[in-house]
Every structure is written in C-alpha cells, then in structure tokens.
XYZ file of C-alpha atoms in Angstrom:
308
model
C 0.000 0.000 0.000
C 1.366 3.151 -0.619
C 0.252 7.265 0.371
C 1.307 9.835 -1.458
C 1.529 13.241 0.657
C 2.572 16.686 -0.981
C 3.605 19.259 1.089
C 3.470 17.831 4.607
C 4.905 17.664 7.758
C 6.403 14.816 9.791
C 3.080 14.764 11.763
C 0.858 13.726 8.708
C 3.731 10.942 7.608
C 3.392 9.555 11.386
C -0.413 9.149 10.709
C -0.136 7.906 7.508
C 2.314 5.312 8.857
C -0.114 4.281 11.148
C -3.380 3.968 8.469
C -1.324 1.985 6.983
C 0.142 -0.470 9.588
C -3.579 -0.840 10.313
C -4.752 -1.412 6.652
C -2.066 -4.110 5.997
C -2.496 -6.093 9.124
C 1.095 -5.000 10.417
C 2.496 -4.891 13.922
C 3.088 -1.457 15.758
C 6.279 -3.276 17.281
C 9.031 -5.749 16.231
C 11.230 -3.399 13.805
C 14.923 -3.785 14.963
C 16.214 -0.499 13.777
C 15.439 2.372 11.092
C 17.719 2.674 8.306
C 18.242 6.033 6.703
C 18.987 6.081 3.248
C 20.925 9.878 2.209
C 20.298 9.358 -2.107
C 19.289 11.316 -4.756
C 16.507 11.030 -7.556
C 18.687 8.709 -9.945
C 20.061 6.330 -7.095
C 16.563 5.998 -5.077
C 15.135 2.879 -6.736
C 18.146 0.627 -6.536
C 18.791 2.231 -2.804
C 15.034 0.934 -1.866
C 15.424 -2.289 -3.783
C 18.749 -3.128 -1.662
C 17.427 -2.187 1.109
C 13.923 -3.622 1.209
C 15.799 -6.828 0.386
C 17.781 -6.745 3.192
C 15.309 -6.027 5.630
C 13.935 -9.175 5.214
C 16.145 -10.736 7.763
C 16.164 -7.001 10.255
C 12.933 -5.583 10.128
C 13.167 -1.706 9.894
C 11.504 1.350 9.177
C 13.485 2.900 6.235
C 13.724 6.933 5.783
C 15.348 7.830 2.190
C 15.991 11.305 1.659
C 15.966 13.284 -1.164
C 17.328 16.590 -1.780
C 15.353 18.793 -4.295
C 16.127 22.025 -5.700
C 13.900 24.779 -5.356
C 13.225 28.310 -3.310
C 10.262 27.229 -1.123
C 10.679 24.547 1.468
C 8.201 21.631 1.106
C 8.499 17.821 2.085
C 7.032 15.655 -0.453
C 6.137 12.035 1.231
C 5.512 8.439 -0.001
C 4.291 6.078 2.730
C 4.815 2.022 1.707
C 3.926 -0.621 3.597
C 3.173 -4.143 3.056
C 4.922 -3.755 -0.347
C 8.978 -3.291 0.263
C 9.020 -6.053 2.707
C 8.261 -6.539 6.559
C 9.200 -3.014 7.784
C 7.979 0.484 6.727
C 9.440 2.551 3.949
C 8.908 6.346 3.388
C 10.574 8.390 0.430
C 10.791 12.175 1.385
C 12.014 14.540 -0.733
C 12.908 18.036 1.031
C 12.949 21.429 -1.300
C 14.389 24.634 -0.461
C 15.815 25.094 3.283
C 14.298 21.959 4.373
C 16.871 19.740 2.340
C 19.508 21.424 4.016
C 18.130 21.007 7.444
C 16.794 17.233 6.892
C 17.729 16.132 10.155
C 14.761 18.234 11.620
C 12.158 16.004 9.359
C 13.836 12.778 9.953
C 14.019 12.698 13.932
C 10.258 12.695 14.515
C 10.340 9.175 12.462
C 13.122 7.710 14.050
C 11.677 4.349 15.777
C 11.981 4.515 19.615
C 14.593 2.397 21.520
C 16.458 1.542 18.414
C 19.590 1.794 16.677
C 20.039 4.234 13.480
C 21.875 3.460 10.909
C 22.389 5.965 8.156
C 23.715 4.588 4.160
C 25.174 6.611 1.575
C 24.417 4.786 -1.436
C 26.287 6.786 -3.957
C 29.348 9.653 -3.760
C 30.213 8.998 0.290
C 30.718 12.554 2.534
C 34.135 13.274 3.459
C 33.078 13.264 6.937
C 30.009 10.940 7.471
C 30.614 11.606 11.615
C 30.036 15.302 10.747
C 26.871 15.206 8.735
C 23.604 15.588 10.753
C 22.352 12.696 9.170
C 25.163 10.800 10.129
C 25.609 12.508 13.639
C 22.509 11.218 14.726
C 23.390 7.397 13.607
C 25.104 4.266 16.338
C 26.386 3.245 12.460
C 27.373 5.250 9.070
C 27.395 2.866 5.794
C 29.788 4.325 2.910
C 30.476 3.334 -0.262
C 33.657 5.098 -1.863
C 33.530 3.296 -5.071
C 30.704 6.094 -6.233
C 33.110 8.610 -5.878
C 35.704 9.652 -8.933
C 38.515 8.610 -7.021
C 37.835 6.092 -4.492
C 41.712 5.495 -3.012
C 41.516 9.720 -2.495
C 38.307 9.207 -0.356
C 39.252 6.056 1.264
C 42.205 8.515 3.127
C 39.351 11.168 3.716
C 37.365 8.539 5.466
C 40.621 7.418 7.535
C 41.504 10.980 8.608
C 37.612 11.643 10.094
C 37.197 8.287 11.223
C 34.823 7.971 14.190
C 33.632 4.471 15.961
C 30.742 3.108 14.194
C 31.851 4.050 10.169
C 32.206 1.224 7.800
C 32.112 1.349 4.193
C 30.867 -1.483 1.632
C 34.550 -1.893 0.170
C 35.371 -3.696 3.607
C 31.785 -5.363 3.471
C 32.701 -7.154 0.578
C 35.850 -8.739 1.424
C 34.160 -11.201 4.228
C 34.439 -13.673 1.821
C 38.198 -13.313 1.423
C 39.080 -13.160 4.831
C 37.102 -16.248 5.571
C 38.736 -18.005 2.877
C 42.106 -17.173 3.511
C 42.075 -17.469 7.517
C 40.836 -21.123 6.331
C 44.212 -21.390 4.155
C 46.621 -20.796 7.119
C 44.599 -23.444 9.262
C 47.341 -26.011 7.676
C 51.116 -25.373 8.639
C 53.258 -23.368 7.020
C 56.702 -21.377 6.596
C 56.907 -17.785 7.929
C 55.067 -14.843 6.096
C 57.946 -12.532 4.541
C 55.063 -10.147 2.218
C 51.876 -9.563 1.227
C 50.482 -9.063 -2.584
C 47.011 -8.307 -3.857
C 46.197 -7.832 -7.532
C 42.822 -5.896 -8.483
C 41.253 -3.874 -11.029
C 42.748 -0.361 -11.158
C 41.892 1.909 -7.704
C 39.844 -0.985 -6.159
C 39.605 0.071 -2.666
C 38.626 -3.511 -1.786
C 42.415 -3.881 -2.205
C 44.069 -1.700 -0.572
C 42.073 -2.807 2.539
C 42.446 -6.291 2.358
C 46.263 -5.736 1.572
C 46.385 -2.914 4.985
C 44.342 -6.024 7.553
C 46.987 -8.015 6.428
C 49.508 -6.438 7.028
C 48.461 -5.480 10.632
C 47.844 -9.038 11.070
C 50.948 -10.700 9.836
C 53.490 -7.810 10.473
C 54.710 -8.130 7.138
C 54.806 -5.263 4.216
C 51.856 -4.992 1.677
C 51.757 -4.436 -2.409
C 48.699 -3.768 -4.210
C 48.773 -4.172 -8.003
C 46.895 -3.951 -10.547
C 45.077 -6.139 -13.167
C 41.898 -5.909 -15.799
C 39.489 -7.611 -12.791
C 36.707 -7.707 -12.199
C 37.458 -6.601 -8.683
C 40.118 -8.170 -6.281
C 41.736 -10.765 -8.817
C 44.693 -12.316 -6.336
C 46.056 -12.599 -3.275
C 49.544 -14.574 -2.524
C 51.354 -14.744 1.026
C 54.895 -15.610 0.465
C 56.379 -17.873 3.290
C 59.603 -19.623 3.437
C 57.902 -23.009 2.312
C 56.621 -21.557 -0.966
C 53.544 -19.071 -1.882
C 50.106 -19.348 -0.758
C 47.778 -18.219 -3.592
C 44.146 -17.307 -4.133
C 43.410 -15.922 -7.625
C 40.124 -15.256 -8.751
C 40.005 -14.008 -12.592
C 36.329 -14.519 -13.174
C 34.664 -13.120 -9.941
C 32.834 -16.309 -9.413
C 35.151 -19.248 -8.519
C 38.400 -19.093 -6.803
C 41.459 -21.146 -6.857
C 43.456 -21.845 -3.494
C 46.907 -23.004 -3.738
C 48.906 -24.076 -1.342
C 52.568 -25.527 -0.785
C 52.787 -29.104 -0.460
C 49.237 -29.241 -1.166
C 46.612 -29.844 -4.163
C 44.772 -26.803 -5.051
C 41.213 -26.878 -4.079
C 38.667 -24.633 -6.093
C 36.158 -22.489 -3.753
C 32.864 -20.298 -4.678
C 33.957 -16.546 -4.500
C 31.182 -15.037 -6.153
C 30.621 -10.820 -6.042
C 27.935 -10.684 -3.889
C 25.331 -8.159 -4.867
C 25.002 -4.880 -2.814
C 21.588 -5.652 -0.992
C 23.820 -8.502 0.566
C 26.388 -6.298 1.826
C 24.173 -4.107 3.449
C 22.193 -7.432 5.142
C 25.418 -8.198 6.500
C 25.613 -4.541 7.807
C 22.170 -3.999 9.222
C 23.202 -7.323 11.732
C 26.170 -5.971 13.066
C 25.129 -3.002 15.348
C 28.772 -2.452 17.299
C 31.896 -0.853 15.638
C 34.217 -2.520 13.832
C 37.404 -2.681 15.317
C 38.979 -4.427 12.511
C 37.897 -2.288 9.743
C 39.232 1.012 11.548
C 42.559 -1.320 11.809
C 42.746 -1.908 8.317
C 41.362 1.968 7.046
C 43.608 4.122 9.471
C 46.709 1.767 8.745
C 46.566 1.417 4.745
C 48.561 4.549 3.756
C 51.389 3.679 5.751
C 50.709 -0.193 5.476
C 50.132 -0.823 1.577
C 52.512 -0.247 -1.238
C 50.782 0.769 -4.846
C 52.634 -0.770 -8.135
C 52.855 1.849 -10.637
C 50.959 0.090 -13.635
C 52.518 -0.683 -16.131
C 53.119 2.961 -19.040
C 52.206 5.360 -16.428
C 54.328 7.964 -16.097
C-alpha cells in the first residue's frame, strides 16, 4: 500500500504510517532499527530495492531522503507498507531550506529504543561523523567506489574516522578473509610479504592488503590487473607461496605448498547482501578502523605498467 503526501509535515507521515500499519495487518512493534537512506533522484530505486531486500532478515523502518532544488521549502512524502518487505518505507524529498536542514524532518520518524543506521548509497561525505544525518546514527554505511577517485576518499574517510563508520569496500571482502584465515589453518613457513592484484583503484584492495599487514606484520603491495574486482592474493612464506586468484569473480582457486589446489565459490555478492550483513552488526568494527587508518602507511601501490 502506498500514500502519497505533498507538502506535509512529519506529523501527517506519522499518521499515515499508522493507516497503513492498520490497513495491511502490520504490527506497531518488532522493527529492529530504522535505516536512513541519504540518495538522490537517480540512485533511489536501486537504494530501496537493496534495502527492502535486506530487511527481510532485520525488520526496519526505512527513511530515504531526497534533496530537491527549489526556493520554497516543502516535504514531499511516499508512505509504503506491506509492499517493500516486513518493515515500513517512506521516500521524502525536502525542497528549499528543508533539504539542508533534513535532520529536523527525519528525527520525529526515528523508531523509539532503536539503533540508526544511516547509508550513503552513492558519492560517500568526506566526513560521514560530521553530517547531521550521520551525527545522529550508532552506524554510518559508505560506499567510496561512487566517488571519482575512491583510493583519495578512502584517506578522507581514515583521517575523520569515528567508531561506528564502515564502508561497503570492507563489506565485501568477508568472503576473502574467511577463505584465507581457512588457508593458514594447515602449517606453514613464515610470512615474509603480502600481494594483492585488483582492477585499477579498487579500494577492496588496498584494505584487504592494509588487515593483512596489521595481522601478519609483514609489508603490503597492491597491483593492478583488468578484474573484475580483487583478482589475487599470494602470502609468500619460506615453504613456498600461498595463492588465491580469482580471474572470473565467481570461482576461486586456493593453492597451497605441499598441497593440491582446491577450487572455492567466490562469487561478487550483490550490494543488498552487503548491506544485510551490515544492518546485523550493530557495534563498531574494530577491525575495519585497523585496516582503514593503517593502509597509507601499510600498503605499497605498483605503478601500472606505461604510467608515467
């Protein structure tokens, strides 16, 4: 079911919410957080997709906003429930002063008694600990690979880092950390370096390469190959190199010395997975501010091949 309001207030969205909680048959309770979603007109759809996917499995009342031009302030409203999955949605786009003031329409419709988590869809703030949107969050979801140059904002993010920031380049190396703590389950030599091949200013990289380096004490390189995303990663020891390559972003290959390789499912998991995993973990991650604050001083970039 959905409600369209034009020019309303946070008052009139509340009742709508509740017409239709009692329309559709849906509790007044049992929503586990509210997600705000900080998009624009372009990026809404697949921002609501995601995130009604992932609410399947965390319940929430999801607040996307959308800044509009224009001189007067307004607040344009859709109310959905029953539709985007078990929670409540509502689309607000702001005009005029309001869309620089958003926080003051999205506090009323925060749920009581639970976390916020606030998602960035597309280009990520410089400071997502500074933004009102963001201020008012327990958690602040990134994504730097919508901005032009996501290495240069990956160091922005380190240098206004604040407990309870996580960005989707970490997200989607779970995967890869799983599989390669599994690789060092079976002995071998001492770790002397650290390589990771990706396509060309993958963030993805340069993290994975920084947590491993903070883990094994060893220097980092990231280089670079045609992808798609992280292609390799090798651990040289003293009783050969420990491999995974992954050239097709579906299946991996993990070699081992002494041992036969063994072929594992790495797919590239789609984004409304990444954020499921995100919307479950409610503390900060220690380990991602590990990896973020250390990777300029931690990782190594080859220069690729004919640049200058």
């Amino acid at each position: 079911m959905i409600i369209d309001l034009v020019g309303t207030t946070t008052g009139k969205i509340e009742e709508a919410l509740i017409a239709v909680r009692h329309r559709v048959g849906g509790p007044a309770c049992g929503k586990v957080l509210t997600l705000v979603i900080v998009t624009d007109e372009v990026g809404q759809y697949d921002a609501l997709r995601c995130s009604a996917e992932a609410s399947q499995d965390s319940p929430s009342r999801i607040l996307a906003v959308i800044r509009r031009s224009g001189e007067e302030p307004r607040l344009d409203a859709e109310v959905h429930a029953g539709d985007t999955g078990p929670g409540e949605t509502v689309l607000m786009r702001m005009y005029g002063s309001l869309a620089q003031h958003a926080e003051s329409a999205v506090l009323p419709l925060l749920l009581p008694d639970t976390p916020v988590i606030t998602w960035w869809p597309g280009e990520a703030p410089s400071r997502p600990g500074d933004e009102p949107l963001g201020d008012l969050a327990q958690r602040r979801i990134t994504d730097v690979t919508g901005n032009a140059d996501p290495l240069e904002a990956l160091t922005r993010l380190a240098l206004a880092y604040r407990p309870g920031d996580t960005d989707l380049s970490w997200t989607r190396l779970t995967p890869w950390r799983s599989l390669l703590a599994s690789g060092l389950d079976k002995p071998y030599g001492a770790i002397t370096g650290v390589s990771v091949e990706a396509v060309l200013g993958n963030p993805s990289a340069v993290l994975l390469a920084s947590w491993l380096s903070e883990r094994l004490a060893v220097p980092a390189e990231v280089g670079w190959s045609n992808g798609p995303g992280v292609t390799s990663v090798a651990l040289e020891t003293t009783s050969g190199r420990l491999c995974v390559t992954r050239p097709d972003g579906r299946v991996a290959t993990l070699s081992r010395p002494g041992q036969p390789d063994r072929q594992v499912g790495l797919h590239r998991r789609p984004k409304a997975e990444l954020i499921a995993e995100e919307l479950l973990r409610l503390e900060p991650d220690e380990i991602y501010r590990e990896a973020l604050l250390g990777w300029p001083q931690n990782v190594s970039l080859r220069v690729p091949a004919g640049a200058s």
